[in-house]
Tab-separated table of C-alpha atoms in Angstrom:
chain	number	residue	atom	x	y	z
C	102	MET	CA	104.677	97.576	68.628
C	103	LEU	CA	102.948	94.321	69.660
C	104	LYS	CA	105.390	93.573	72.471
C	105	ARG	CA	105.052	97.138	73.773
C	106	LEU	CA	101.247	96.794	73.838
C	107	LEU	CA	101.500	93.454	75.670
C	108	ARG	CA	103.922	94.969	78.178
C	109	TYR	CA	101.626	97.942	78.807
C	110	ILE	CA	98.557	95.733	79.292
C	111	ILE	CA	100.263	93.398	81.780
C	112	ALA	CA	101.887	96.290	83.656
C	113	LEU	CA	98.594	98.168	83.992
C	114	ILE	CA	96.807	95.026	85.230
C	115	PHE	CA	99.385	94.621	88.016
C	116	ILE	CA	99.239	98.320	88.885
C	117	ALA	CA	95.418	98.316	88.939
C	118	SER	CA	95.336	95.172	91.074
C	119	GLY	CA	97.924	96.591	93.473
C	120	PHE	CA	96.207	99.984	93.656
C	121	VAL	CA	92.822	98.519	94.597
C	122	LYS	CA	94.483	96.473	97.347
C	123	ALA	CA	96.532	99.485	98.499
C	124	VAL	CA	93.389	101.595	98.884
C	125	ASP	CA	91.904	98.984	101.212
C	126	LEU	CA	94.971	97.292	102.695
C	127	LYS	CA	93.111	96.119	105.795
C	128	GLY	CA	90.521	94.444	103.589
C	129	PHE	CA	93.278	92.555	101.765
C	130	SER	CA	94.819	91.541	105.107
C	131	PHE	CA	91.428	90.093	106.137
C	132	LYS	CA	91.540	88.011	102.963
C	133	LEU	CA	95.013	86.718	103.869
C	134	GLU	CA	93.673	85.815	107.316
C	135	GLU	CA	91.129	83.596	105.538
C	136	TYR	CA	93.959	81.765	103.758
C	137	PHE	CA	95.828	81.318	107.062
C	138	SER	CA	92.725	80.032	108.899
C	139	PRO	CA	92.430	76.383	110.059
C	140	SER	CA	89.893	75.597	107.312
C	141	VAL	CA	92.374	76.517	104.533
C	142	PHE	CA	96.154	76.324	105.149
C	143	ASN	CA	95.964	76.100	108.954
C	144	LEU	CA	98.758	78.628	109.472
C	145	ALA	CA	97.288	80.451	112.463
C	146	PHE	CA	100.745	81.808	113.439
C	147	PHE	CA	100.759	84.053	110.340
C	148	GLU	CA	97.357	85.625	111.058
C	149	GLN	CA	98.971	88.212	113.358
C	150	TYR	CA	101.278	89.251	110.497
C	151	ALA	CA	98.526	89.420	107.858
C	152	LEU	CA	98.699	93.222	107.555
C	153	HIS	CA	102.523	93.181	107.214
C	154	LEU	CA	102.363	90.465	104.544
C	155	ALA	CA	99.557	92.301	102.752
C	156	THR	CA	101.729	95.435	102.655
C	157	LEU	CA	104.688	93.480	101.252
C	158	VAL	CA	102.606	91.830	98.515
C	159	VAL	CA	100.962	95.106	97.490
C	160	VAL	CA	104.256	97.037	97.384
C	161	LEU	CA	105.780	94.287	95.235
C	162	GLU	CA	102.803	94.253	92.891
C	163	LEU	CA	102.784	98.036	92.475
C	164	ALA	CA	106.542	98.473	92.195
C	165	LEU	CA	107.036	95.600	89.752
C	166	GLY	CA	104.043	96.675	87.666
C	167	PHE	CA	105.410	100.225	87.438
C	168	MET	CA	108.917	98.946	86.680
C	169	LEU	CA	107.527	96.841	83.836
C	170	LEU	CA	105.649	99.862	82.504
C	171	MET	CA	108.799	102.030	82.609
C	172	LYS	CA	111.190	99.235	81.551
C	173	ILE	CA	113.256	99.486	84.731
C	174	ARG	CA	115.505	96.442	85.251
C	175	LEU	CA	113.242	94.777	82.714
C	176	LYS	CA	114.556	91.211	82.736
C	177	ALA	CA	114.735	90.976	86.532
C	178	THR	CA	111.265	92.541	86.751
C	179	LEU	CA	109.798	89.972	84.365
C	180	TYR	CA	111.221	87.054	86.366
C	181	ALA	CA	109.969	88.577	89.625
C	182	LEU	CA	106.487	89.020	88.172
C	183	ILE	CA	106.513	85.418	86.949
C	184	ALA	CA	107.286	84.302	90.511
C	185	LEU	CA	104.450	86.499	91.811
C	186	CYS	CA	102.067	84.997	89.242
C	187	VAL	CA	103.037	81.457	90.257
C	188	PHE	CA	102.379	82.362	93.912
C	189	PHE	CA	98.963	83.891	93.163
C	190	GLY	CA	98.158	81.051	90.774
C	191	PHE	CA	98.757	78.491	93.510
C	192	LEU	CA	96.493	80.365	95.947
C	193	THR	CA	93.662	80.806	93.443
C	194	PHE	CA	93.877	77.198	92.218
C	195	TYR	CA	93.769	75.920	95.790
C	196	SER	CA	90.784	78.186	96.535
C	197	ALA	CA	88.933	77.071	93.415
C	198	TYR	CA	89.696	73.346	93.595
C	199	TYR	CA	88.863	72.968	97.287
C	200	ASN	CA	86.216	75.750	97.310
C	201	VAL	CA	87.606	77.260	100.530
C	202	VAL	CA	87.930	80.994	99.748
C	203	THR	CA	85.134	82.092	97.450
C	204	ASP	CA	86.658	85.490	96.573
C	205	CYS	CA	90.443	85.770	96.277
C	206	GLY	CA	90.452	89.570	96.642
C	207	CYS	CA	92.660	90.048	93.562
C	208	PHE	CA	90.900	93.306	92.731
C	209	GLY	CA	89.483	93.912	96.210
C	210	ASP	CA	85.859	95.034	96.262
C	211	ALA	CA	86.231	96.940	92.992
C	212	MET	CA	85.740	93.820	90.857
C	213	LYS	CA	84.639	90.518	92.335
C	214	MET	CA	86.089	87.407	90.722
C	215	THR	CA	85.455	83.747	91.454
C	216	PRO	CA	88.538	81.658	92.313
C	217	TRP	CA	88.440	79.932	88.906
C	218	GLN	CA	88.236	83.297	87.102
C	219	SER	CA	91.168	84.528	89.178
C	220	PHE	CA	93.155	81.376	88.447
C	221	TRP	CA	92.717	81.664	84.675
C	222	LYS	CA	93.549	85.375	84.905
C	223	ASP	CA	96.836	84.412	86.621
C	224	ILE	CA	97.543	81.791	83.951
C	225	ALA	CA	96.925	84.356	81.173
C	226	LEU	CA	99.296	86.823	82.877
C	227	LEU	CA	101.901	84.093	83.330
C	228	VAL	CA	101.749	83.170	79.642
C	229	GLY	CA	101.988	86.857	78.687
C	230	LEU	CA	105.045	87.346	80.921
C	231	ILE	CA	106.796	84.288	79.474
C	232	ILE	CA	106.158	85.649	75.981
C	233	LEU	CA	107.676	88.983	77.043
C	234	VAL	CA	110.774	87.185	78.363
C	235	PHE	CA	111.398	85.799	74.866
C	236	LEU	CA	110.491	89.033	73.082
C	237	TYR	CA	112.913	91.042	75.242
C	238	LYS	CA	115.706	88.462	75.463
C	239	ASN	CA	118.083	90.769	73.587
C	240	TYR	CA	116.994	93.941	75.365
C	241	GLN	CA	119.793	96.188	76.589
C	242	GLU	CA	119.094	98.446	79.566
C	243	LYS	CA	119.432	102.159	78.792
C	244	ASN	CA	121.519	104.372	81.065
C	245	ASP	CA	118.729	106.835	81.900
C	246	ILE	CA	117.430	104.704	84.792
C	247	GLY	CA	119.246	106.381	87.655
C	248	CYS	CA	118.568	110.009	86.786
C	249	VAL	CA	115.086	109.791	85.276
C	250	LYS	CA	113.181	106.586	85.900
C	251	MET	CA	114.194	105.762	89.473
C	252	PRO	CA	113.051	109.139	90.893
C	253	ILE	CA	109.699	108.668	89.145
C	254	LEU	CA	109.426	105.168	90.641
C	255	GLY	CA	110.280	106.611	94.068
C	256	ILE	CA	107.553	109.265	93.802
C	257	PHE	CA	105.042	106.628	92.696
C	258	ILE	CA	105.877	104.384	95.677
C	259	LEU	CA	105.626	107.314	98.123
C	260	ILE	CA	102.163	108.193	96.788
C	261	MET	CA	101.079	104.568	97.166
C	262	ILE	CA	102.480	104.429	100.718
C	263	TYR	CA	100.317	107.451	101.589
C	264	VAL	CA	97.262	105.728	100.063
C	265	MET	CA	97.983	102.613	102.161
C	266	TYR	CA	98.554	104.644	105.322
C	267	ARG	CA	95.292	106.540	104.741
C	268	GLY	CA	93.355	103.281	104.519
C	269	ILE	CA	94.923	101.894	107.702
C	270	ALA	CA	94.788	105.013	109.870
C	271	HIS	CA	91.333	106.140	108.737
C	272	GLU	CA	89.112	104.547	106.107
C	273	PRO	CA	89.955	103.731	102.458
C	274	LEU	CA	90.491	106.788	100.258
C	275	ILE	CA	88.099	105.308	97.674
C	276	ASP	CA	85.229	103.153	98.935
C	277	PHE	CA	84.616	100.198	96.599
C	278	ARG	CA	82.431	98.386	99.123
C	279	ALA	CA	78.676	97.807	99.135
C	280	TYR	CA	78.300	100.134	102.150
C	281	LYS	CA	79.636	103.338	100.613
C	282	ILE	CA	78.142	106.677	101.613
C	283	GLY	CA	74.895	107.337	99.738
C	284	THR	CA	73.808	103.686	99.646
C	285	ASP	CA	70.131	103.122	100.423
C	286	LEU	CA	70.143	99.924	102.471
C	287	ASN	CA	66.356	99.501	102.235
C	288	ALA	CA	66.475	99.649	98.433
C	289	GLU	CA	69.360	97.162	98.354
C	290	ARG	CA	67.489	94.740	100.623
C	291	GLN	CA	64.428	94.973	98.371
C	292	LYS	CA	66.566	94.108	95.321
C	293	ILE	CA	67.974	91.085	97.150
C	294	ASP	CA	64.487	89.912	98.212
C	295	SER	CA	62.971	90.380	94.739
C	296	ASP	CA	65.768	88.530	92.921
C	297	PRO	CA	67.098	85.780	95.202
C	298	SER	CA	69.726	83.248	94.226
C	299	ILE	CA	68.393	79.718	93.834
C	300	TYR	CA	70.285	76.737	95.192
C	301	LYS	CA	69.763	73.028	94.723
C	302	THR	CA	70.970	70.064	96.691
C	303	PHE	CA	73.011	67.551	94.717
C	304	TYR	CA	73.499	63.947	95.824
C	305	SER	CA	76.203	61.503	94.842
C	306	ILE	CA	74.421	58.152	94.631
C	307	LYS	CA	76.007	54.732	94.123
C	308	ASN	CA	74.398	51.555	92.857
C	309	SER	CA	75.277	48.738	95.271
C	310	LYS	CA	74.791	46.104	92.536
C	311	THR	CA	76.673	47.625	89.580
C	312	GLY	CA	78.974	50.091	91.361
C	313	GLU	CA	77.750	52.913	89.099
C	314	VAL	CA	77.959	56.414	90.603
C	315	LYS	CA	75.690	59.298	89.589
C	316	LYS	CA	75.326	62.921	90.624
C	317	VAL	CA	71.672	63.946	90.741
C	318	ASP	CA	69.875	67.030	92.020
C	319	GLN	CA	67.077	66.974	94.568
C	320	ASP	CA	64.316	67.053	91.938
C	321	GLU	CA	65.772	64.245	89.866
C	322	TYR	CA	66.300	62.166	93.019
C	323	ILE	CA	62.580	62.419	93.839
C	324	ASN	CA	61.037	62.432	90.342
C	325	LYS	CA	62.992	59.400	89.133
C	326	LYS	CA	62.294	57.656	92.449
C	327	TYR	CA	65.902	56.851	93.271
C	328	TRP	CA	64.809	57.102	96.902
C	329	GLN	CA	62.547	54.044	96.414
C	330	ASP	CA	65.203	51.884	94.763
C	331	THR	CA	67.203	50.302	97.588
C	332	SER	CA	70.099	49.545	95.219
C	333	TRP	CA	70.845	53.280	95.003
C	334	GLN	CA	72.433	54.715	98.126
C	335	ILE	CA	73.456	58.310	98.873
C	336	GLU	CA	77.235	58.485	99.426
C	337	GLU	CA	77.998	59.951	102.812
C	338	GLY	CA	79.842	63.283	102.864
C	339	LYS	CA	79.358	63.996	99.136
C	340	THR	CA	76.073	65.934	99.265
C	341	THR	CA	76.522	69.516	98.069
C	342	SER	CA	74.446	72.669	97.756
C	343	GLU	CA	75.100	74.444	94.451
C	344	ILE	CA	73.797	77.654	92.948
C	345	VAL	CA	71.645	77.141	89.853
C	346	LYS	CA	70.474	80.746	89.406
C	347	GLN	CA	72.513	83.777	90.445
C	348	GLY	CA	70.242	86.451	91.830
C	349	TYR	CA	71.071	89.996	92.898
C	350	ASP	CA	74.257	89.621	94.905
C	351	SER	CA	75.294	92.125	97.539
C	352	GLU	CA	77.238	92.022	100.791
C	353	ILE	CA	74.261	93.823	102.326
C	354	LYS	CA	72.463	90.471	102.536
C	355	LYS	CA	74.673	89.812	105.605
C	356	LEU	CA	73.286	92.844	107.444
C	357	ARG	CA	71.436	91.437	110.443
C	358	LEU	CA	71.205	93.494	113.622
C	359	GLU	CA	70.034	91.403	116.563
C	360	THR	CA	69.258	92.139	120.191
C	361	PRO	CA	71.173	90.049	122.776
C	362	ASN	CA	68.172	87.674	122.955
C	363	GLY	CA	68.284	87.018	119.195
C	364	GLU	CA	65.522	89.332	117.904
C	365	ASP	CA	66.229	90.729	114.422
C	366	ILE	CA	65.496	94.487	114.469
C	367	THR	CA	67.278	95.404	111.220
C	368	ALA	CA	64.108	96.620	109.466
C	369	GLN	CA	63.147	98.702	112.516
C	370	ILE	CA	66.528	100.480	112.563
C	371	LEU	CA	66.486	101.088	108.807
C	372	ALA	CA	63.083	102.764	109.174
C	373	GLU	CA	64.303	105.270	111.803
C	374	PRO	CA	64.546	108.938	110.721
C	375	LYS	CA	68.090	108.867	112.084
C	376	ALA	CA	70.147	106.049	113.588
C	377	ILE	CA	73.725	106.111	114.842
C	378	LEU	CA	75.460	102.756	115.095
C	379	VAL	CA	78.824	102.300	116.820
C	380	PHE	CA	80.457	99.119	115.509
C	381	VAL	CA	83.240	97.034	117.070
C	382	TYR	CA	84.276	93.794	115.348
C	383	LYS	CA	87.091	92.830	117.754
C	384	PRO	CA	86.019	93.935	121.262
C	385	LYS	CA	89.225	92.712	122.923
C	386	GLU	CA	91.390	94.819	120.602
C	387	ALA	CA	89.322	98.019	120.735
C	388	SER	CA	90.504	100.929	122.892
C	389	THR	CA	88.222	101.108	125.949
C	390	GLN	CA	88.854	104.843	126.249
C	391	LEU	CA	87.957	105.445	122.608
C	392	VAL	CA	84.790	103.350	122.933
C	393	ALA	CA	83.808	105.248	126.110
C	394	GLU	CA	84.379	108.638	124.453
C	395	VAL	CA	82.371	107.804	121.356
C	396	GLN	CA	79.531	106.425	123.500
C	397	ASN	CA	79.458	109.652	125.517
C	398	LEU	CA	79.244	111.678	122.324
C	399	VAL	CA	76.572	109.749	120.404
C	400	MET	CA	74.249	109.121	123.368
C	401	HIS	CA	73.550	112.863	123.619
C	402	ASP	CA	72.142	113.113	120.092
C	403	ARG	CA	68.438	113.786	120.863
C	404	PHE	CA	67.347	113.259	117.254
C	405	ALA	CA	68.794	109.778	116.741
C	406	LYS	CA	68.316	106.216	117.889
C	407	VAL	CA	71.714	105.079	119.107
C	408	TYR	CA	73.044	101.518	119.314
C	409	GLY	CA	76.330	99.744	119.881
C	410	VAL	CA	76.952	96.752	117.620
C	411	SER	CA	79.580	94.105	118.369
C	412	THR	CA	80.165	90.367	118.643
C	413	GLN	CA	79.736	90.552	122.421
C	414	GLN	CA	76.257	90.963	123.900
C	415	ASP	CA	77.256	93.205	126.822
C	416	PHE	CA	80.189	95.144	125.380
C	417	PHE	CA	78.656	98.646	125.471
C	418	ASN	CA	77.721	100.002	128.905
C	419	LYS	CA	76.028	103.314	128.036
C	420	ILE	CA	74.054	102.556	124.864
C	421	PRO	CA	71.859	99.571	123.882
C	422	ASN	CA	73.774	96.500	122.698
C	423	LEU	CA	73.162	94.734	119.390
C	424	MET	CA	74.878	91.655	117.967
C	425	MET	CA	76.316	91.048	114.512
C	426	ASP	CA	78.745	88.642	112.888
C	427	GLU	CA	82.413	89.756	112.867
C	428	VAL	CA	82.905	89.205	109.124
C	429	ALA	CA	79.712	91.132	108.335
C	430	ILE	CA	80.898	94.090	110.454
C	431	LYS	CA	84.308	94.086	108.732
C	432	THR	CA	82.504	94.289	105.390
C	433	ILE	CA	80.992	97.655	106.334
C	434	ALA	CA	84.184	99.444	107.459
C	435	ARG	CA	87.727	98.647	108.553
C	436	SER	CA	88.184	100.772	111.700
C	437	ASN	CA	87.707	99.155	115.085
C	438	PRO	CA	85.559	100.894	116.320
C	439	PHE	CA	83.718	102.930	113.682
C	440	VAL	CA	80.480	104.922	113.451
C	441	LEU	CA	77.749	104.526	110.837
C	442	VAL	CA	75.018	107.168	110.530
C	443	LEU	CA	71.758	106.287	108.766
C	444	LYS	CA	68.778	108.397	107.760
C	445	LYS	CA	65.793	106.186	106.923
C	446	GLY	CA	68.207	103.439	105.963
C	447	LYS	CA	70.448	105.597	103.786
C	448	ILE	CA	74.143	105.819	104.728
C	449	VAL	CA	74.962	109.491	105.242
C	450	GLU	CA	78.212	109.113	107.179
C	451	LYS	CA	80.824	106.451	107.923
C	452	LEU	CA	83.917	107.290	109.961
C	453	GLY	CA	86.457	105.604	112.179
C	454	ALA	CA	85.700	106.439	115.839
C	455	LYS	CA	88.751	108.726	116.148
C	456	ASP	CA	87.751	110.702	113.069
C	457	TYR	CA	84.151	110.891	114.275
C	458	LEU	CA	85.248	112.330	117.616
C	459	GLU	CA	87.511	114.875	115.905
C	460	GLU	CA	84.684	115.876	113.572
C	461	TYR	CA	82.034	116.411	116.219
C	462	GLN	CA	84.045	117.574	119.203
C	463	LYS	CA	85.239	120.711	117.398
């Protein structure tokens, strides 16, 4: 009974983790791009294959989790999951130890975890899997796999492939992000402003006479007058900024819509009765025809303020240009381009440009 419960728990964790990534496969591929970036593993060659690798990892996670749940090729499944845990454990440990990727994306946007939380989660799963290997060492595979269990596994994988395709071709089937339809951006910004996170600067100081090293925060450094004592010197390159109070955290804090000359007009747009924003996070990869068509459509809406938002100050040629950071745009939606419709700062519609054209050109 105990080993069955442990098997169910571990299997469902893998399935849940894989499902959340499958829903937003592009989002997971963006996370892999972070790992491949020069500041982490410096594997720029793999960035172009991030979506393919994301698909492979998610399919493995889902299939192996379901196989563990159904006891399909149990021993081989356990060893494969152990290998997967070791792989994820390495990534999360590296992220946590070197503080390079602050969110591993293990459960996508559905449940944010710090790298250290993710690492210990992977360790717990690894220990659980090793225990299952010993508990099932004498397990004999039943002969109902081919006619019963494998078709069920096949149906499950096909459903998950559709979910992944839906997220790539359109937008995620389930929106776990901060910018889901119905979100009041003004209310979210007020929450962020009223409960900010507090950071402090920490110095590593070394005594030139005794060799003693201390880590002190900015207040201690001033109040205890370390700055006056010439024997204490700040060690170069070891000053850090660390959070001491976690405030209201939301990806919406990155929302900053600027004119090409750097003026922040976010509040002005969020106050409009209706605003239509066409976003492009990779201008060079966006279809020029699609961008032209969506511009032609939105610019004729007499009841809305219309803007084009990208990382390039002169990308749009028929509607006013605004600037925004690429990562911040990706956080809102995954399509390139996509359309966001606001009414007094509330998100009432979010569609990929193709879907928007199909919806409103009927």
